[in-house]
CSV table of N, CA and C and ligand atoms in Angstrom, one decimal:
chain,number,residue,atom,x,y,z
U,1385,UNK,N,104.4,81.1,79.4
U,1385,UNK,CA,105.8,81.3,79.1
U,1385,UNK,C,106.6,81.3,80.4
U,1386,UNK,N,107.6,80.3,80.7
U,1386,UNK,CA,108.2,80.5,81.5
U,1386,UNK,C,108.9,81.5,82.2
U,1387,UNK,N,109.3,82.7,81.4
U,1387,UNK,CA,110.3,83.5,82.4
U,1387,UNK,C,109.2,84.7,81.8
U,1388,UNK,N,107.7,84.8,81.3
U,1388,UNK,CA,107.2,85.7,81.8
U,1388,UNK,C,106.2,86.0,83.7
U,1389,UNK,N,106.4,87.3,84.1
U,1389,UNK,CA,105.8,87.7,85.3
U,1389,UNK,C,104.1,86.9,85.7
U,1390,UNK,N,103.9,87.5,84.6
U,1390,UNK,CA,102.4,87.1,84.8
U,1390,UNK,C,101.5,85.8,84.6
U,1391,UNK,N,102.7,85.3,83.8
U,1391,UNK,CA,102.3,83.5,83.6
U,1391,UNK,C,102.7,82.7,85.2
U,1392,UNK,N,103.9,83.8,85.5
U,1392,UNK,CA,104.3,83.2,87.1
U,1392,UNK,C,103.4,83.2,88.1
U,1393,UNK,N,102.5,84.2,88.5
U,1393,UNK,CA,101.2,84.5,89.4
U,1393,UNK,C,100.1,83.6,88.7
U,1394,UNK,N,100.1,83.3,87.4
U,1394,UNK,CA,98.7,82.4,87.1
U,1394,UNK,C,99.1,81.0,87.6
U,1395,UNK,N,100.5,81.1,87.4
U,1395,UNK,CA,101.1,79.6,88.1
U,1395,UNK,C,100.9,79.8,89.4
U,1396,UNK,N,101.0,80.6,89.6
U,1396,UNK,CA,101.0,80.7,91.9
U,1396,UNK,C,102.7,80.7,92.5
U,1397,UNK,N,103.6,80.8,91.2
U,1397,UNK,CA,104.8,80.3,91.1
U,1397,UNK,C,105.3,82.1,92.2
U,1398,UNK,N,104.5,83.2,91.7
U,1398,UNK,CA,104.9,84.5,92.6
U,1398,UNK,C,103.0,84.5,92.5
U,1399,UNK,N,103.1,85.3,94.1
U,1399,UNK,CA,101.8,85.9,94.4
U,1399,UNK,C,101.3,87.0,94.2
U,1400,UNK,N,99.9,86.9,94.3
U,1400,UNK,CA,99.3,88.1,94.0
U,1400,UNK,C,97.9,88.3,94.7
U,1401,UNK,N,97.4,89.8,94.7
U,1401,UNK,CA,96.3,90.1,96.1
U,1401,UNK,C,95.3,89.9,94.4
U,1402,UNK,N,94.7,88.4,94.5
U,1402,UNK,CA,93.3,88.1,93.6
U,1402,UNK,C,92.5,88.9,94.5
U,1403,UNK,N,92.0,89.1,93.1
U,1403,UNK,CA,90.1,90.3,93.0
U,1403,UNK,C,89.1,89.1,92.2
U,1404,UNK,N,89.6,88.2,90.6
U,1404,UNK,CA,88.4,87.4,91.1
U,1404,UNK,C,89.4,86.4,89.9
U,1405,UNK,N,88.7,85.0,89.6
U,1405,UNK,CA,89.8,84.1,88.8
U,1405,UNK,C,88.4,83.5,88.2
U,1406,UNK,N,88.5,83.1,87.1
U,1406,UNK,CA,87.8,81.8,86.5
U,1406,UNK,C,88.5,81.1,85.5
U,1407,UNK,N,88.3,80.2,84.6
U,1407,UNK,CA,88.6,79.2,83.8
U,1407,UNK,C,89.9,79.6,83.1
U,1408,UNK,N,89.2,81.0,82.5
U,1408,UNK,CA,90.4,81.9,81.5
U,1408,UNK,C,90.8,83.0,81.4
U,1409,UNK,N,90.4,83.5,83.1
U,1409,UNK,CA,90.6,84.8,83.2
U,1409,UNK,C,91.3,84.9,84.7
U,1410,UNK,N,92.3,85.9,85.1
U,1410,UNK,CA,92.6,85.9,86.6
U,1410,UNK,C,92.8,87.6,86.4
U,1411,UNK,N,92.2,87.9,87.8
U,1411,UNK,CA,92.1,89.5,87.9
U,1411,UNK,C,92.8,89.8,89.6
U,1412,UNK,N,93.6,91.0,89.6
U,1412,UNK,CA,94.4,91.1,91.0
U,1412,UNK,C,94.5,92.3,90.6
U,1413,UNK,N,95.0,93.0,92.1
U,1413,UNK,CA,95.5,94.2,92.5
U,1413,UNK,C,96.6,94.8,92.2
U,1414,UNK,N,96.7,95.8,91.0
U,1414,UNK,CA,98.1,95.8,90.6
U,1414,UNK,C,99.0,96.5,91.9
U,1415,UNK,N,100.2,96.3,91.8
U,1415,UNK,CA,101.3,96.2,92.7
U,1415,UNK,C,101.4,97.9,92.8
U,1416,UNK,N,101.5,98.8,92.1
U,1416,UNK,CA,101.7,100.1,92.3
U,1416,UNK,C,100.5,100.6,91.4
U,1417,UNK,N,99.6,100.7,92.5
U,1417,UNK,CA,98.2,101.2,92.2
U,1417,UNK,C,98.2,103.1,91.9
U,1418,UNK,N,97.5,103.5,90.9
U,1418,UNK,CA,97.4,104.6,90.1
U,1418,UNK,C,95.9,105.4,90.4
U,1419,UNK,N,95.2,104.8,91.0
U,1419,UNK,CA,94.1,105.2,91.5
U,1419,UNK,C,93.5,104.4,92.5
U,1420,UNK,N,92.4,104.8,93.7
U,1420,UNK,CA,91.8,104.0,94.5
U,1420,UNK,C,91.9,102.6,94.2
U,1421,UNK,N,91.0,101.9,93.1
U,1421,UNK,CA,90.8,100.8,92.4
U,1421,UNK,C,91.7,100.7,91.2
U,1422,UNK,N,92.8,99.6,91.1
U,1422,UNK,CA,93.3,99.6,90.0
U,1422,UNK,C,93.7,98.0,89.8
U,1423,UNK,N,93.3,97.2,89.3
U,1423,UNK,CA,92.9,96.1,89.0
U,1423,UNK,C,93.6,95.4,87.5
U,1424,UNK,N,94.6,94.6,87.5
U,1424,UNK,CA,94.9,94.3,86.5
U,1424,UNK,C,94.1,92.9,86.0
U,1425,UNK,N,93.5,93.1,84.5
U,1425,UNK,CA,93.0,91.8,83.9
U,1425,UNK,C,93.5,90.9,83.2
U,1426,UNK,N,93.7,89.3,83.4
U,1426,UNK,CA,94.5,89.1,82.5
U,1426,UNK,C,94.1,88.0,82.1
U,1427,UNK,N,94.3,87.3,80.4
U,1427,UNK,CA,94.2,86.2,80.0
U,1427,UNK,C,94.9,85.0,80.9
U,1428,UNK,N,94.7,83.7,81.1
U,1428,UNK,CA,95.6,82.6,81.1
U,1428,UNK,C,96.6,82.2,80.3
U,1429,UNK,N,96.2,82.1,79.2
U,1429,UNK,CA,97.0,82.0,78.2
U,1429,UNK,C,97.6,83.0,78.4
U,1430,UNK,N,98.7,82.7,77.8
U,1430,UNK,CA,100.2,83.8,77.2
U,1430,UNK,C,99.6,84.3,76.0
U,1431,UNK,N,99.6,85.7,75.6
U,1431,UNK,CA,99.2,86.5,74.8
U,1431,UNK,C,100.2,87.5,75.0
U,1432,UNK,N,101.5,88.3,74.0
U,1432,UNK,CA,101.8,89.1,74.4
U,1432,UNK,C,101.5,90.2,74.7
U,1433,UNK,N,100.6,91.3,73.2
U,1433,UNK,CA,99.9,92.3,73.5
U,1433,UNK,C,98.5,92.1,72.8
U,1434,UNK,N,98.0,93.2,72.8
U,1434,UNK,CA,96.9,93.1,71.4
U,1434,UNK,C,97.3,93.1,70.2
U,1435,UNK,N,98.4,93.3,70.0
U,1435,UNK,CA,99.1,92.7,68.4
U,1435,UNK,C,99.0,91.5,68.2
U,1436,UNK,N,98.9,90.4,68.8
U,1436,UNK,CA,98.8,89.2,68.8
U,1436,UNK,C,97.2,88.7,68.9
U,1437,UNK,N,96.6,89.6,68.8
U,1437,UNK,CA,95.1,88.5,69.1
U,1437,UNK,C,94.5,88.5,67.4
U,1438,UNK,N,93.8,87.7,67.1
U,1438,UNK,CA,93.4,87.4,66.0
U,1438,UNK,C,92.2,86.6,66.5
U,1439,UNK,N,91.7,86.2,65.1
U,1439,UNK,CA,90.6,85.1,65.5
U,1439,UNK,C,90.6,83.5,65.9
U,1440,UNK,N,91.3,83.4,65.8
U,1440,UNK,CA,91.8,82.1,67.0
U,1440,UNK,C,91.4,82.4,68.3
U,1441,UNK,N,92.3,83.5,68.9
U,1441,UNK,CA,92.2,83.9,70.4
U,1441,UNK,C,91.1,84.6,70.8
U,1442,UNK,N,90.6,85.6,69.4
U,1442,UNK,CA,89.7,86.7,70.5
U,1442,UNK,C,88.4,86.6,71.4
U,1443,UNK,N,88.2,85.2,71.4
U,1443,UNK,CA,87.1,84.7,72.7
U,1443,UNK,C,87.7,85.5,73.5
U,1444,UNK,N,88.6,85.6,74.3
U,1444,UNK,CA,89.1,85.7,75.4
U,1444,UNK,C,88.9,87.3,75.5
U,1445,UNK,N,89.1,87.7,74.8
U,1445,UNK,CA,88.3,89.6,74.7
U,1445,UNK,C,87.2,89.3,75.5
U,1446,UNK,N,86.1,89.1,74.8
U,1446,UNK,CA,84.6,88.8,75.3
U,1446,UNK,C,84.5,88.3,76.7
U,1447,UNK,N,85.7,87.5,77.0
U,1447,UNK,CA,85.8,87.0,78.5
U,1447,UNK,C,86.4,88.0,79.5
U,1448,UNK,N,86.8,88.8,78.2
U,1448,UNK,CA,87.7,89.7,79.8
U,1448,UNK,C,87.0,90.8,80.0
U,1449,UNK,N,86.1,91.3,79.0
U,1449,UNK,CA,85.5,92.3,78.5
U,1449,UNK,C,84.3,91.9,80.1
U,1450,UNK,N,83.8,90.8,80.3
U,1450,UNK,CA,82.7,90.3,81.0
U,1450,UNK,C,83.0,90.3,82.6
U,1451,UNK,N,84.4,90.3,82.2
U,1451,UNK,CA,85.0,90.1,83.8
U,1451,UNK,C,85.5,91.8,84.5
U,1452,UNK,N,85.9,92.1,83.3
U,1452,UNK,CA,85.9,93.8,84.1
U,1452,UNK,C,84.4,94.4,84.3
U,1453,UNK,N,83.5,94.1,83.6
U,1453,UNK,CA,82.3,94.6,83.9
U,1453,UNK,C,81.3,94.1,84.9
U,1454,UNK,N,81.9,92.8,85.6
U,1454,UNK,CA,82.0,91.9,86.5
U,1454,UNK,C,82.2,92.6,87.9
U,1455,UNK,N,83.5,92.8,87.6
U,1455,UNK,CA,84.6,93.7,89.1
U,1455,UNK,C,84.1,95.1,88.9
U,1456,UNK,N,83.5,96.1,87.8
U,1456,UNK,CA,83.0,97.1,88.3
U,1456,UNK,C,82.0,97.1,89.0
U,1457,UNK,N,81.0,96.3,88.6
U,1457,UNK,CA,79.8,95.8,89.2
U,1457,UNK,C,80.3,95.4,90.5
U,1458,UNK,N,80.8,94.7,91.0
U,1458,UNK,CA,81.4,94.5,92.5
U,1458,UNK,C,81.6,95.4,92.9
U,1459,UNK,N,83.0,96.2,92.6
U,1459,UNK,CA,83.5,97.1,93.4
U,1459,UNK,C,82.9,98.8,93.6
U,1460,UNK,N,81.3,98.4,92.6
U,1460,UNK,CA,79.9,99.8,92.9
U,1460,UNK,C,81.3,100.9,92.2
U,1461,UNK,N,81.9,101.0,91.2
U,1461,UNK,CA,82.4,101.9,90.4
U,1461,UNK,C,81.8,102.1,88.9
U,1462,UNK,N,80.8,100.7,88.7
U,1462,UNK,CA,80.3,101.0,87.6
U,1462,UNK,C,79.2,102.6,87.1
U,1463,UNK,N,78.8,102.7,88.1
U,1463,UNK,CA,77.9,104.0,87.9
U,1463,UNK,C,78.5,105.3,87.6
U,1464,UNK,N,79.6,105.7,88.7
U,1464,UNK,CA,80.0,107.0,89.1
U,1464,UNK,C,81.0,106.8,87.5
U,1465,UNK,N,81.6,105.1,87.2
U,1465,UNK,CA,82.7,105.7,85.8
U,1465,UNK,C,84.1,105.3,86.1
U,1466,UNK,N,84.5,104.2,85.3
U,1466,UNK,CA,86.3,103.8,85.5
U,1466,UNK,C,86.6,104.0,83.7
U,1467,UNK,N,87.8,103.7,83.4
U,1467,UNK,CA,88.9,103.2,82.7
U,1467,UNK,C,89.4,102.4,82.5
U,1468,UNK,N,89.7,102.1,81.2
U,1468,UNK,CA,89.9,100.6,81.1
U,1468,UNK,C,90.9,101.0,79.8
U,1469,UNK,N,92.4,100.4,80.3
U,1469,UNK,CA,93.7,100.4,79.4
U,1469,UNK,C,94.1,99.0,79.4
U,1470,UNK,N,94.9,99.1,77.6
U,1470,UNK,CA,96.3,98.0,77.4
U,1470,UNK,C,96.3,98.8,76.8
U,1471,UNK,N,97.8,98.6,77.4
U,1471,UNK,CA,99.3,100.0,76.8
U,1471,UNK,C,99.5,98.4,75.9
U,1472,UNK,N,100.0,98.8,74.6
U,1472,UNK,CA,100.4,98.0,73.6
U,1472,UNK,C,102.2,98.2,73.2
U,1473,UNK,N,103.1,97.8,73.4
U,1473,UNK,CA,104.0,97.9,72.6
U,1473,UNK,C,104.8,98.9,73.6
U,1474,UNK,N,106.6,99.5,73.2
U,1474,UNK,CA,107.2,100.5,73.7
U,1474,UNK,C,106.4,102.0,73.8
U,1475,UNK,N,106.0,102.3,72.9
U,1475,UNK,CA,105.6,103.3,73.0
U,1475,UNK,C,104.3,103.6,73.8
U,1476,UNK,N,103.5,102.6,73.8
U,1476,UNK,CA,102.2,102.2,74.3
U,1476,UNK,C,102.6,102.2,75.7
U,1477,UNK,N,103.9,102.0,76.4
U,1477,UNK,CA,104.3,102.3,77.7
U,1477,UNK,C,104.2,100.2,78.6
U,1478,UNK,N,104.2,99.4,77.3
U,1478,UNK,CA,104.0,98.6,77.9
U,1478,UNK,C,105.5,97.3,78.7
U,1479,UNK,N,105.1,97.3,80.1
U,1479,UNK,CA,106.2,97.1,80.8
U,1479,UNK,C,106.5,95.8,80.8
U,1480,UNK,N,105.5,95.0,81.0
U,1480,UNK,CA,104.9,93.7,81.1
U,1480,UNK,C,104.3,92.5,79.7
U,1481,UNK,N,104.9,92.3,79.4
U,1481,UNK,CA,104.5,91.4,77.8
U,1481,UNK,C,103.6,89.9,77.8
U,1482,UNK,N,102.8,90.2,78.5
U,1482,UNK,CA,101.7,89.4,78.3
U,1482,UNK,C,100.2,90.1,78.8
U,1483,UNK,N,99.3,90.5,77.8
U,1483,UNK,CA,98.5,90.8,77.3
U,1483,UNK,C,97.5,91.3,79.3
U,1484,UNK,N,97.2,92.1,79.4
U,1484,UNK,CA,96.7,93.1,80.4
U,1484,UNK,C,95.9,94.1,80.6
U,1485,UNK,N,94.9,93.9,81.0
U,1485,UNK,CA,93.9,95.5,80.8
U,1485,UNK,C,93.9,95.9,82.4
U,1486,UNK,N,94.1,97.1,82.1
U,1486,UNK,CA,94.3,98.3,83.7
U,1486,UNK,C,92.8,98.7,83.9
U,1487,UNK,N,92.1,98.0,84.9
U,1487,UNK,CA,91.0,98.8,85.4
U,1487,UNK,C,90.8,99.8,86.2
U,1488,UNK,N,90.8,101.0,85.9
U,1488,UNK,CA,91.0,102.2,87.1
U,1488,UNK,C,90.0,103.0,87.4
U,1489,UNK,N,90.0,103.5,88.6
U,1489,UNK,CA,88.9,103.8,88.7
U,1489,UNK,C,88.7,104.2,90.7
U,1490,UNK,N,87.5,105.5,91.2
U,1490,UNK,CA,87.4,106.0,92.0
U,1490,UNK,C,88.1,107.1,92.4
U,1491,UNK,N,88.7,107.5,91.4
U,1491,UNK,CA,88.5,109.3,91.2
U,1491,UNK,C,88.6,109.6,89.8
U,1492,UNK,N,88.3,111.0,89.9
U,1492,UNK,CA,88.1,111.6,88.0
U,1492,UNK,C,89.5,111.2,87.4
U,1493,UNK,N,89.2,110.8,86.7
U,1493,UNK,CA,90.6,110.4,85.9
U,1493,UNK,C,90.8,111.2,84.9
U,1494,UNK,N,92.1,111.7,84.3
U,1494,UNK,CA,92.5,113.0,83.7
U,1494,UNK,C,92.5,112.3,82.3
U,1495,UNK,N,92.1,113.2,81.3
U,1495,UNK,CA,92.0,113.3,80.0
U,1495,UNK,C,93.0,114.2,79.3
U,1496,UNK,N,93.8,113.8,78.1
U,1496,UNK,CA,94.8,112.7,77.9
U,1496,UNK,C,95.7,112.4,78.8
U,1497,UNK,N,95.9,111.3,78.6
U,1497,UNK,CA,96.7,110.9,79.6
U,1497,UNK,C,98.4,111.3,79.2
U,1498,UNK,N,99.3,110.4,80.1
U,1498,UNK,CA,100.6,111.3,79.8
U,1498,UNK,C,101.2,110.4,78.5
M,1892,LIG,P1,102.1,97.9,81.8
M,1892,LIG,O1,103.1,99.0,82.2
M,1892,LIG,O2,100.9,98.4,81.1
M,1892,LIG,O3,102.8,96.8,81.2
M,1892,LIG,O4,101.6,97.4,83.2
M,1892,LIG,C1,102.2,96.5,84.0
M,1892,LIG,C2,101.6,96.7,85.4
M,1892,LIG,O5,102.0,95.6,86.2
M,1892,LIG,C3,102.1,97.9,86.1
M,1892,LIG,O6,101.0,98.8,86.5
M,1892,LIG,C4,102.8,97.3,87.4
M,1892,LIG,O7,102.6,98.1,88.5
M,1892,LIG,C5,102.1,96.0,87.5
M,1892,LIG,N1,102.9,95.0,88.2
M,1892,LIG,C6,104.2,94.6,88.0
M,1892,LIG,N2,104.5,93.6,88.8
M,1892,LIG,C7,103.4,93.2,89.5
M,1892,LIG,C8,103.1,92.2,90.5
M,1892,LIG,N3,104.0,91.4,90.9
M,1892,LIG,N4,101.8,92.2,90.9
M,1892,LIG,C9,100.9,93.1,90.5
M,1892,LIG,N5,101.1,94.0,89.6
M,1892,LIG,C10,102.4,94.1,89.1
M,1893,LIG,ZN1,102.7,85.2,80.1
């Protein structure tokens, strides 16, 4: 979608500090990081939130699902323990409307959140 953020960095149209890219997945360092490691995942495709995935799209679950377990595995956080969010919708806190998972991780992360 043109005048979304995130379709703009898959374009290279705005940049971003990549962590790792393949066919259908691009992963980078979110801009105002919330812990040590915080890693945004994201489809290619435009997807707004998880309200929109159905069975047409949800390969792409399983791809991103493969790619965060990917980057923990890299970044040696799989063991000690991360977090994995999509804020869904206003309330869900979501700022950005194309489909995103927050990988966080390398300190204890607080239970509930805010
Ligand atoms: P959410 O609030 O769940 O929609 O998450 C959006 C995330 O995108 C926030 O954590 C922002 O810090 C992050 N963000 C916004 N702009 C950029 C950017 N240009 N590069 C990297 N991360 C960004
Ligand atoms: Zn988009």
């Amino acid at each position: 979608m043109s005048d979304c953020l995130f379709c703009k960095i898959i374009n290279g149209e705005i940049p971003c500090d990549k962590v790792f890219e393949n066919e259908k997945v691009l992963a980078f360092n979110d801009i105002d990081p919330q812990a040590p490691v915080h890693i945004l995942v994201i489809p290619k495709v435009h997807i707004e939130s998880l309200n929109d995935i159905n069975q047409d799209n949800c390969e792409i679950i399983k791809e991103i699902h493969l790619v965060i377990k990917k980057i923990a595995k890299d970044l040696k956080i799989d063991r000690d323990g991360y977090r994995v969010i999509t804020n869904c919708g206003e309330l869900g806190g979501q700022s950005v409307k194309h489909l995103h998972y927050h990988v966080l991780g390398g300190r204890n992360l607080k239970w509930p959140p805010g």
